């Protein structure tokens, strides 16, 4: 029974798909430990992801019930929830004993990091939500460590949620290293089952559909990123996963106006950990680049820029507004240097390609906005083709520009906005970066 | 309306055709539609690429199951896009996906002029899956069909190719009256054993011609 409790406490799970035998689950239900509910409620809402639009909650003729059932398309990839599937939860909350968790992080925080860390600590002490607004390369993750250590030692259950699997896989080993003895699970689509109860969970935001009143604290990393900022179901999932009155900590380099308004308590760091200013984007016109690629030509100015990078032996990332443009451009760039690689969201090898760029095995990479965050490569130079296109909002432009100059050994990278006309978003991004630099140097 | 497969908004171009014909609403965007590979020409029975009748179908004519199937057609290749689609439809049980190919499937079925008979699922498995994928595609396309067969417990997917080809007696006739011309309908044609065993039973029960339409040639 203990094993079932460890797994199920704080979770909401499909009855027929637990790691335990159906008999064991039935026994726990009969003994009153487990509550059972219908997957789709009377009000036609999915009990797991709280979806209720008629586009996603679909009626059909069910052969099991020999009548009309509803199922949820929104969270179907986690195993289908329908009117006739049971969802189970553990009734009693689990008391976590407080003890001092081992903490083996021995880095040092800058004054600004320390201040933000203390402010966050104060917010958690008062149980209120908090926004950490810090520029790319400010060292956001590190400043979370001391407050996290305190909260874990107080017996709080904590989830760190990130928008994408890439970010989760990057965070997880860093947390494991900082809290080596804390029971921690890493959850994402396709992750392996880990036994026992985890006090600390690192997960993609999607995984929170499967939790209910589980956490004393949820940290939403990259809170402005797709899909969290676009899919209201994910914000609902975060709220559902929290215990009553538990706080949320948002972490972002580019928070939306709404987020800045709705979270009263904030810490701001407009300076990178190494103290150097953020590289300011330079505008470079690239007229009719789409036409150029369509006729199998790289625009001259772009070609020149790439050739300079190759000559100086500087790694580069070249962002594109659309996948089909990358497909067209890739063979053309390979004619300049056959080792130049390309990645996009549908590319399964993208992690490996990023590693190759980091190790210097390939000179540069063409990419969609999928690599706008969570990537650190020494001395990388950044070009954004079509910076004026509608898909590139100011936040995305700031994030892409934020790939440059991250390490203290190479704090000055080049960032070029290649454009076919200057957009408002480009100006907003550049003005914000200049503003951060002014504020950061005060 | 959003695309069933990629959730992008469907780009619906109004046309004169919409005004005059009651076409079914599109369910999948053009980009997703283009990832599927429609089979054209190929084997006269199973649509495998090549001229005339393919080697495999010729070999069937040397076995006890010869002349069970008179002709047939598979509509799509089992490429990656189709694998993803099929997984989401059959195993994730995303029932609405029956609509994606229903129109084409029903068109092919009607062309044969035979009475549509779906390959059935066994009742235990049907309750578990909660829907029969072939029936739901036919229903989504507005086609009539009759069930003439019953399937027993065995599951084809768990056997080797040799075991599957030598399988006997997985179907029995359910006693409903048997029309002269029948078109069997299935989701996937792999070795062709299932369809030939079903056709054999139907011919024994009085059918004169048996043809088939399958969505996928694996």
XYZ file of C-alpha atoms in Angstrom:
660
model
C 0.000 0.000 0.000
C 2.889 2.320 0.796
C 4.163 2.000 -2.757
C 0.798 2.931 -4.195
C 0.546 5.894 -1.846
C 4.048 7.125 -2.752
C 3.159 7.040 -6.399
C -0.368 8.349 -6.292
C -0.331 11.061 -3.639
C -0.853 14.406 -5.405
C -1.536 12.709 -8.705
C -4.674 12.176 -10.767
C -4.199 9.031 -12.808
C -5.962 6.663 -15.189
C -7.134 3.734 -13.063
C -6.293 1.167 -15.718
C -2.770 2.433 -16.424
C -0.919 2.546 -13.083
C 2.363 0.706 -12.465
C 0.433 -1.564 -10.054
C -1.861 -4.546 -10.511
C -5.575 -3.915 -10.969
C -6.200 -6.037 -7.895
C -3.925 -3.927 -5.691
C -5.652 -0.735 -6.851
C -9.072 -2.250 -6.228
C -8.045 -3.215 -2.713
C -6.899 0.341 -1.981
C -10.214 1.665 -3.300
C -12.214 -0.731 -1.135
C -10.222 0.250 1.918
C -11.094 3.877 1.248
C -7.608 5.178 0.498
C -8.282 5.982 -3.132
C -11.062 8.154 -4.538
C -12.502 7.341 -7.969
C -14.090 9.818 -10.358
C -15.343 9.842 -13.934
C -12.860 11.063 -16.550
C -15.368 13.480 -18.083
C -17.595 15.262 -15.570
C -21.353 15.861 -15.757
C -20.586 19.344 -17.063
C -18.591 17.803 -19.933
C -15.233 18.907 -18.622
C -12.114 16.747 -18.673
C -11.263 16.023 -15.029
C -7.567 15.711 -15.832
C -6.767 18.737 -18.040
C -9.940 20.751 -17.303
C -10.679 21.205 -21.005
C -14.329 21.928 -21.795
C -14.563 23.338 -25.332
C -16.830 21.357 -27.629
C -13.995 21.242 -30.174
C -12.023 19.055 -27.781
C -14.658 17.128 -25.810
C -16.045 14.758 -28.426
C -19.173 12.571 -28.226
C -19.112 9.129 -29.840
C -20.900 5.831 -29.788
C -19.040 3.766 -27.190
C -19.000 -0.005 -27.621
C -18.116 -0.542 -23.970
C -21.156 1.353 -22.645
C -23.349 0.746 -25.703
C -24.289 4.404 -25.679
C -22.915 7.912 -26.098
C -19.651 8.657 -24.295
C -17.409 11.735 -24.447
C -13.640 11.789 -24.700
C -11.046 14.552 -24.417
C -8.810 15.258 -27.393
C -6.763 17.859 -25.559
C -4.739 15.519 -23.341
C -5.226 12.355 -25.418
C -1.480 11.747 -25.786
C -1.291 10.939 -22.084
C -3.763 8.089 -22.530
C -7.351 8.822 -23.456
C -9.755 10.105 -20.804
C -13.422 9.435 -21.518
C -16.759 9.363 -19.694
C -16.294 5.679 -18.946
C -12.674 5.759 -17.819
C -11.982 6.153 -14.109
C -9.476 8.615 -12.731
C -8.057 7.918 -9.288
C -6.541 10.108 -6.564
C -5.071 9.381 -3.130
C -7.414 10.860 -0.524
C -5.101 11.824 2.348
C -2.263 14.303 1.878
C 1.215 13.112 2.819
C 3.103 14.783 5.656
C 6.724 15.346 4.649
C 9.099 15.492 7.572
C 11.375 18.510 7.710
C 15.125 18.003 7.868
C 18.084 19.794 6.385
C 18.562 18.513 2.837
C 22.144 18.296 1.654
C 23.051 21.219 -0.554
C 26.201 20.846 -2.580
C 26.147 23.951 -4.694
C 29.195 26.062 -3.946
C 28.992 28.756 -6.566
C 28.684 32.366 -5.575
C 25.870 34.749 -6.350
C 26.536 38.249 -7.607
C 25.121 41.079 -5.511
C 22.129 41.401 -7.829
C 21.489 37.649 -7.788
C 21.783 37.621 -4.007
C 19.310 40.439 -3.674
C 16.782 38.694 -5.929
C 17.325 35.443 -4.082
C 16.614 37.154 -0.747
C 13.501 38.851 -2.115
C 12.229 35.521 -3.405
C 12.926 33.973 -0.027
C 10.891 36.681 1.655
C 7.972 36.101 -0.743
C 7.988 32.380 -0.031
C 8.069 33.065 3.693
C 4.881 35.091 3.223
C 3.380 32.514 0.868
C 2.961 34.955 -1.995
C 3.665 34.547 -5.700
C 6.756 36.138 -7.144
C 8.223 37.055 -10.523
C 11.939 36.840 -11.209
C 12.502 39.134 -14.187
C 16.113 38.670 -15.233
C 17.880 39.128 -18.565
C 19.273 36.221 -20.578
C 22.505 35.110 -18.922
C 21.761 36.732 -15.540
C 21.997 33.364 -13.774
C 18.345 32.778 -12.930
C 18.605 29.122 -12.027
C 21.399 29.611 -9.507
C 19.562 32.280 -7.561
C 16.695 29.825 -7.057
C 18.948 27.342 -5.280
C 19.135 28.885 -1.761
C 15.348 29.486 -1.472
C 14.729 26.009 -2.905
C 17.031 24.478 -0.331
C 15.187 26.216 2.461
C 11.770 25.190 1.173
C 12.800 21.554 0.724
C 14.228 21.467 4.239
C 10.900 22.791 5.568
C 9.212 19.730 4.073
C 7.617 21.460 1.101
C 6.875 19.555 -2.071
C 8.087 21.492 -5.096
C 7.705 21.322 -8.844
C 9.852 23.146 -11.351
C 7.943 23.278 -14.630
C 9.514 24.255 -17.931
C 7.856 24.669 -21.310
C 9.868 22.159 -23.308
C 11.608 18.841 -22.834
C 14.939 20.379 -23.944
C 14.786 22.819 -21.029
C 13.775 20.095 -18.550
C 16.708 17.931 -19.620
C 19.032 20.885 -19.174
C 17.694 21.771 -15.688
C 17.421 18.292 -14.238
C 21.147 17.423 -13.881
C 21.896 20.842 -12.405
C 19.276 20.347 -9.694
C 20.362 16.787 -9.043
C 23.913 18.053 -8.530
C 22.785 20.815 -6.160
C 20.477 18.553 -4.107
C 22.169 15.143 -4.335
C 20.151 13.422 -1.580
C 16.731 14.864 -2.326
C 14.253 12.445 -3.880
C 13.718 13.967 -7.307
C 11.831 12.838 -10.414
C 12.173 14.134 -13.963
C 8.982 13.946 -16.002
C 8.355 14.595 -19.690
C 6.685 12.800 -22.582
C 8.510 9.472 -22.842
C 10.471 9.707 -19.562
C 11.168 6.445 -17.725
C 9.167 5.510 -14.632
C 10.939 6.372 -11.376
C 9.911 4.622 -8.190
C 8.955 6.091 -4.842
C 7.840 9.485 -3.647
C 9.610 12.553 -5.039
C 9.677 15.745 -3.018
C 11.172 17.629 -5.941
C 9.819 17.251 -9.453
C 11.236 18.726 -12.646
C 8.715 18.425 -15.450
C 7.347 19.842 -18.651
C 4.298 21.964 -17.894
C 2.142 19.396 -19.704
C 2.929 16.802 -17.054
C 1.069 18.931 -14.499
C -2.212 17.728 -16.010
C -1.492 14.592 -14.018
C -1.197 16.345 -10.647
C -3.824 17.705 -8.308
C -3.271 19.573 -5.046
C 0.222 18.203 -4.961
C 2.644 21.081 -4.492
C 3.459 23.687 -1.860
C 5.321 25.613 -4.542
C 5.474 25.562 -8.334
C 8.244 27.366 -10.181
C 7.298 28.141 -13.783
C 10.537 28.596 -15.699
C 10.526 30.510 -19.013
C 7.026 31.584 -18.075
C 6.527 33.635 -21.226
C 7.504 30.810 -23.580
C 5.401 28.832 -25.980
C 3.307 26.848 -25.224
C 2.702 28.038 -21.643
C 1.860 31.597 -22.641
C -0.453 30.524 -25.476
C -2.343 27.588 -24.030
C -4.658 28.555 -21.163
C -5.000 24.857 -20.288
C -1.392 24.883 -19.047
C -2.019 27.783 -16.673
C -5.046 25.875 -15.362
C -2.840 22.819 -14.919
C -0.383 24.788 -12.792
C -3.170 26.058 -10.564
C -4.728 22.618 -10.235
C -1.398 21.091 -9.222
C -0.994 23.530 -6.307
C -2.256 23.022 -2.791
C -4.625 25.665 -1.509
C -3.016 29.137 -1.265
C 0.363 27.832 -2.381
C 2.472 30.357 -4.310
C 3.793 30.302 -7.891
C 7.209 31.641 -8.835
C 7.483 32.834 -12.430
C 10.920 33.091 -13.979
C 11.365 34.951 -17.252
C 13.714 37.158 -19.250
C 10.854 38.496 -21.315
C 7.673 38.589 -19.225
C 4.476 39.749 -20.868
C 2.860 43.001 -19.755
C 0.082 40.947 -18.228
C 2.509 38.952 -16.111
C 4.287 42.120 -14.971
C 0.954 43.547 -13.883
C -0.521 40.492 -12.219
C 2.405 39.531 -10.012
C 2.910 42.235 -7.378
C 6.111 40.979 -5.885
C 9.041 41.108 -8.318
C 12.801 40.940 -8.525
C 14.621 42.437 -11.462
C 18.127 41.723 -12.703
C 19.106 43.666 -15.789
C 22.720 42.657 -15.742
C 24.464 39.463 -16.797
C 26.326 37.496 -14.142
C 29.656 38.417 -15.773
C 28.815 42.109 -15.604
C 29.139 42.890 -19.320
C 26.262 44.516 -21.213
C 23.980 42.532 -23.534
C 25.008 42.650 -27.208
C 22.816 45.235 -28.959
C 21.342 44.010 -32.254
C 22.475 45.660 -35.440
C 19.997 46.188 -38.298
C 21.122 45.047 -41.713
C 18.781 45.229 -44.696
C 18.300 42.092 -46.757
C 15.788 42.987 -49.415
C 13.611 40.261 -50.905
C 15.358 37.413 -49.122
C 12.389 35.096 -49.653
C 12.560 35.576 -53.395
C 16.276 35.012 -53.249
C 15.930 31.640 -51.466
C 13.112 30.659 -53.804
C 15.475 31.098 -56.739
C 18.179 29.124 -54.904
C 20.391 32.050 -54.046
C 21.716 33.191 -50.687
C 21.384 36.994 -50.455
C 24.860 38.538 -50.859
C 25.014 40.294 -47.468
C 24.026 37.143 -45.655
C 26.545 35.059 -47.527
C 29.228 37.587 -46.691
C 28.354 37.458 -42.976
C 28.492 33.653 -42.889
C 31.803 33.604 -44.770
C 33.270 36.049 -42.250
C 32.219 33.764 -39.381
C 33.826 30.785 -41.095
C 37.003 32.735 -41.752
C 37.258 33.924 -38.137
C 36.339 30.468 -36.901
C 33.399 31.783 -34.873
C 30.410 29.454 -34.325
C 27.126 30.928 -35.516
C 23.402 30.439 -35.157
C 21.235 31.657 -37.991
C 17.546 31.879 -37.128
C 14.826 31.569 -39.803
C 11.131 32.444 -39.639
C 9.807 29.219 -41.231
C 10.752 25.556 -41.521
C 10.317 25.435 -45.299
C 12.756 28.333 -45.643
C 15.320 26.338 -43.645
C 14.773 23.378 -45.949
C 15.392 25.602 -48.974
C 18.419 27.321 -47.432
C 20.207 24.263 -46.025
C 21.586 22.856 -49.316
C 22.653 26.359 -50.395
C 24.664 26.916 -47.213
C 26.132 23.443 -47.482
C 27.719 24.589 -50.748
C 29.652 27.191 -48.747
C 30.641 24.659 -46.084
C 29.247 21.135 -46.103
C 29.419 20.884 -42.300
C 26.812 23.616 -41.691
C 23.818 21.930 -40.039
C 20.102 22.697 -39.753
C 17.524 21.974 -37.028
C 13.844 22.621 -36.423
C 11.111 21.441 -34.066
C 10.437 18.258 -36.055
C 14.101 17.269 -36.026
C 14.854 14.397 -33.646
C 18.618 14.906 -33.794
C 18.576 18.528 -32.718
C 20.130 17.864 -29.309
C 23.044 16.106 -30.955
C 23.493 18.904 -33.500
C 23.590 21.540 -30.759
C 26.240 19.441 -28.987
C 28.262 19.310 -32.214
C 28.133 23.085 -32.496
C 29.192 23.413 -28.853
C 32.115 21.045 -29.384
C 33.177 22.906 -32.517
C 32.545 19.937 -34.804
C 30.279 21.982 -37.019
C 30.824 25.694 -37.751
C 27.228 26.853 -37.612
C 23.592 25.930 -37.497
C 20.445 27.098 -39.299
C 17.506 26.945 -36.937
C 13.885 27.839 -36.289
C 12.935 29.624 -33.072
C 13.082 26.227 -31.311
C 16.627 27.092 -30.180
C 15.742 30.587 -28.978
C 16.165 29.532 -25.329
C 18.169 27.229 -23.122
C 21.186 27.082 -25.444
C 24.610 28.299 -24.345
C 27.511 28.125 -26.786
C 30.811 29.910 -26.195
C 31.498 32.804 -28.573
C 28.393 32.153 -30.673
C 27.412 34.837 -33.203
C 23.732 35.331 -33.943
C 21.975 36.227 -37.182
C 18.203 36.484 -37.522
C 16.955 36.223 -41.087
C 13.639 38.007 -41.542
C 13.721 39.625 -38.111
C 10.827 41.741 -39.375
C 8.496 38.784 -39.936
C 5.378 38.491 -37.811
C 6.441 35.213 -36.158
C 9.293 37.032 -34.427
C 7.808 38.959 -31.535
C 9.992 41.214 -29.439
C 10.321 38.534 -26.739
C 11.564 35.978 -29.259
C 14.049 38.475 -30.731
C 15.401 39.273 -27.254
C 15.766 35.571 -26.480
C 17.606 34.853 -29.736
C 19.868 37.872 -29.214
C 20.409 36.541 -25.689
C 22.322 33.529 -27.067
C 25.302 35.804 -27.801
C 27.987 36.822 -25.313
C 26.895 34.531 -22.481
C 30.270 33.336 -21.258
C 32.684 35.583 -19.391
C 35.464 34.518 -21.792
C 33.516 35.885 -24.805
C 31.082 38.500 -23.485
C 30.723 40.377 -26.792
C 28.946 38.521 -29.576
C 27.476 39.925 -32.741
C 23.700 40.003 -33.179
C 22.411 40.965 -36.641
C 18.748 41.537 -37.520
C 18.636 40.813 -41.257
C 15.422 42.426 -42.416
C 13.208 43.394 -45.293
C 11.929 46.526 -43.540
C 12.021 47.470 -39.875
C 9.195 46.166 -37.702
C 7.852 47.602 -34.476
C 8.852 44.380 -32.725
C 12.473 44.822 -33.824
C 12.535 48.340 -32.399
C 10.882 47.182 -29.198
C 13.434 44.399 -28.772
C 16.395 46.683 -29.412
C 15.060 49.443 -27.158
C 14.471 46.973 -24.329
C 17.987 45.572 -24.648
C 19.406 49.107 -24.514
C 17.203 49.833 -21.509
C 18.472 46.723 -19.690
C 22.048 47.788 -20.392
C 21.432 51.282 -19.000
C 19.695 49.940 -15.899
C 22.253 47.179 -15.457
C 25.221 49.517 -15.432
C 23.845 51.814 -12.778
C -12.203 24.777 -37.508
C -8.749 23.419 -36.685
C -6.834 20.649 -38.429
C -7.375 17.340 -36.599
C -3.717 16.430 -36.932
C -1.623 19.569 -36.400
C -4.201 21.872 -34.757
C -3.430 24.687 -37.217
C -6.384 26.704 -38.335
C -7.863 25.345 -41.535
C -7.481 27.687 -44.443
C -10.910 27.416 -45.987
C -11.143 28.930 -49.423
C -14.739 29.603 -50.416
C -15.460 28.270 -53.886
C -18.348 28.024 -56.335
C -18.374 24.327 -55.647
C -19.333 24.958 -52.014
C -22.382 26.848 -53.175
C -23.746 24.094 -55.362
C -22.579 20.856 -53.778
C -22.933 19.569 -50.279
C -19.305 18.468 -49.939
C -18.148 17.215 -46.608
C -16.217 19.632 -44.472
C -12.434 19.344 -44.611
C -10.923 17.965 -41.403
C -7.203 18.097 -42.156
C -5.059 20.976 -43.459
C -3.386 20.860 -46.860
C 0.103 20.493 -45.349
C -0.912 17.426 -43.355
C -2.886 16.015 -46.279
C 0.210 16.261 -48.464
C 2.258 14.057 -46.112
C 0.159 10.970 -46.980
C 1.055 8.907 -50.020
C -1.868 7.772 -52.131
C -1.274 4.523 -54.038
C -1.953 4.657 -57.749
C -1.967 1.682 -60.103
C 0.211 -1.176 -58.758
C -0.928 -4.762 -58.188
C -4.500 -5.387 -59.356
C -5.276 -7.045 -56.048
C -3.242 -5.455 -53.249
C -1.936 -2.218 -54.886
C 1.719 -3.098 -54.189
C 3.909 -1.222 -56.665
C 4.753 -2.873 -59.967
C 2.829 -4.007 -63.073
C 0.127 -6.708 -63.248
C -0.320 -8.939 -60.230
C 2.438 -8.935 -57.616
C 4.507 -11.937 -56.611
C 2.807 -12.325 -53.235
C -0.695 -12.289 -54.694
C 0.401 -14.771 -57.387
C 1.732 -17.088 -54.688
C -1.652 -16.999 -52.963
C -3.114 -18.530 -56.126
C -1.005 -21.648 -55.498
C -2.455 -22.163 -51.998
C -5.754 -23.486 -50.658
C -6.963 -19.897 -50.432
C -6.735 -19.318 -54.194
C -9.606 -17.542 -55.877
C -11.077 -16.381 -52.593
C -10.527 -12.741 -53.516
C -11.383 -11.611 -57.025
C -9.882 -8.113 -56.924
C -9.030 -5.382 -54.466
C -7.590 -1.980 -53.700
C -5.470 -0.383 -50.993
C -5.620 3.404 -50.853
C -2.508 4.585 -49.009
C 1.088 3.609 -48.345
C 2.106 2.983 -44.745
C 4.577 5.881 -44.558
C 5.523 7.782 -41.391
C 2.596 10.173 -41.612
C 0.214 7.225 -41.948
C 1.885 5.404 -39.058
C 1.351 8.435 -36.821
C -2.230 8.826 -37.986
C -3.017 5.164 -37.496
C -1.451 5.117 -34.041
C -3.498 8.095 -32.916
C -6.708 6.705 -34.409
C -6.483 3.066 -33.358
C -4.339 2.974 -30.239
C -4.907 6.413 -28.724
C -8.555 5.890 -29.693
C -9.028 9.307 -31.246
C -12.393 8.429 -32.782
C -12.863 11.657 -34.777
C -9.955 10.664 -36.987
C -12.374 8.257 -38.691
C -13.472 11.311 -40.676
C -10.061 11.982 -42.224
C -10.181 9.246 -44.893
C -13.835 8.226 -44.696
C -14.845 10.029 -47.866
C -12.161 8.392 -50.022
C -12.753 4.998 -48.457
C -16.487 5.133 -49.090
C -15.933 6.367 -52.639
C -13.748 3.334 -53.374
C -16.258 1.014 -51.719
C -19.177 2.408 -53.743
C -17.245 2.062 -56.984
C -17.157 -1.730 -56.533
C -20.997 -1.899 -56.477
C -20.738 -4.649 -53.860
C -22.354 -4.718 -50.419
C -19.903 -3.448 -47.800
C -18.914 -5.995 -45.152
C -16.408 -4.782 -42.531
C -13.786 -7.128 -41.144
C -15.115 -7.453 -37.583
C -13.323 -7.249 -34.248
C -13.889 -9.857 -31.633
C -16.396 -8.663 -29.021
C -13.995 -8.650 -26.071
C -11.464 -6.533 -27.935
C -14.192 -4.253 -29.255
C -15.363 -3.410 -25.741
C -11.788 -2.715 -24.744
C -11.105 -0.396 -27.680
C -14.602 1.111 -27.345
C -15.044 1.501 -31.111
C -14.520 -0.476 -34.317
C -12.288 1.618 -36.537
C -13.552 0.205 -39.849
C -17.229 0.622 -38.925
C -16.639 4.155 -37.715
C -14.907 5.144 -40.974
C -17.825 3.769 -43.008
C -20.320 5.543 -40.762
C -18.403 8.817 -41.019
C -18.546 8.508 -44.800
C -22.272 7.828 -44.712
C -22.060 4.308 -46.148
C -24.341 1.377 -45.326
C -22.783 -1.914 -44.338
C -23.754 -5.331 -42.968
C -21.877 -7.608 -40.603
C -21.729 -11.190 -41.873
C -18.762 -12.457 -39.906
C -17.765 -13.179 -36.339
C -14.190 -13.158 -35.210
C -12.827 -15.478 -32.538
C -10.176 -14.708 -29.931
C -6.911 -14.801 -31.843
C -4.956 -11.618 -32.375
C -3.148 -11.442 -35.728
C -0.529 -8.919 -34.704
C 1.077 -11.302 -32.220
C 1.956 -14.029 -34.717
C 4.819 -14.578 -37.102
C 4.213 -14.280 -40.839
C 4.235 -18.079 -41.272
C 1.756 -18.570 -38.445
C -0.511 -15.936 -39.913
C -0.530 -17.404 -43.375
C -1.337 -20.879 -42.015
C -4.083 -19.622 -39.685
C -7.473 -21.252 -40.070
C -10.899 -20.658 -38.728
C -10.551 -17.190 -37.279
C -13.916 -16.231 -38.811
C -17.349 -17.828 -38.803
C -20.447 -16.818 -40.764
C -23.031 -15.230 -38.478
C -26.031 -16.567 -40.432
C -27.282 -13.282 -41.940
C -28.326 -13.580 -45.580
C -25.397 -13.296 -47.966
C -25.598 -10.980 -51.015
C -24.084 -11.974 -54.364
C -21.429 -9.304 -54.604
C -19.471 -8.338 -51.536
C -16.786 -5.755 -50.830
C -14.825 -6.490 -47.676
C -13.515 -3.402 -45.866
C -10.463 -3.342 -43.591
C -8.057 -0.757 -42.214
C -4.798 -2.445 -43.163
C -3.625 -5.071 -45.636
C -0.425 -6.733 -44.432
C -0.070 -10.315 -45.684
C -3.628 -10.567 -47.017
C -4.412 -13.613 -44.863
C -7.251 -12.024 -42.918
C -9.096 -10.869 -46.023
C -8.685 -14.212 -47.795
C -9.917 -16.182 -44.803
C -12.938 -13.898 -44.559
C -13.592 -14.193 -48.310
C -13.346 -17.982 -48.131
C -16.091 -18.152 -45.498
C -18.312 -15.752 -47.452
C -17.936 -17.756 -50.665
C -18.765 -20.958 -48.812
C -21.879 -19.177 -47.516
C -22.958 -18.291 -51.047
C -21.235 -15.092 -52.215
C -20.323 -15.050 -55.912
C -17.713 -12.304 -56.034
C -15.668 -10.919 -53.160
C -13.519 -7.855 -53.596
C -11.976 -5.620 -50.927
C -10.957 -2.086 -50.050
C -8.318 -1.451 -47.384
C -7.160 1.980 -46.288
C -3.484 1.069 -45.926
C -1.060 -1.245 -47.710
C 1.515 -2.113 -45.033
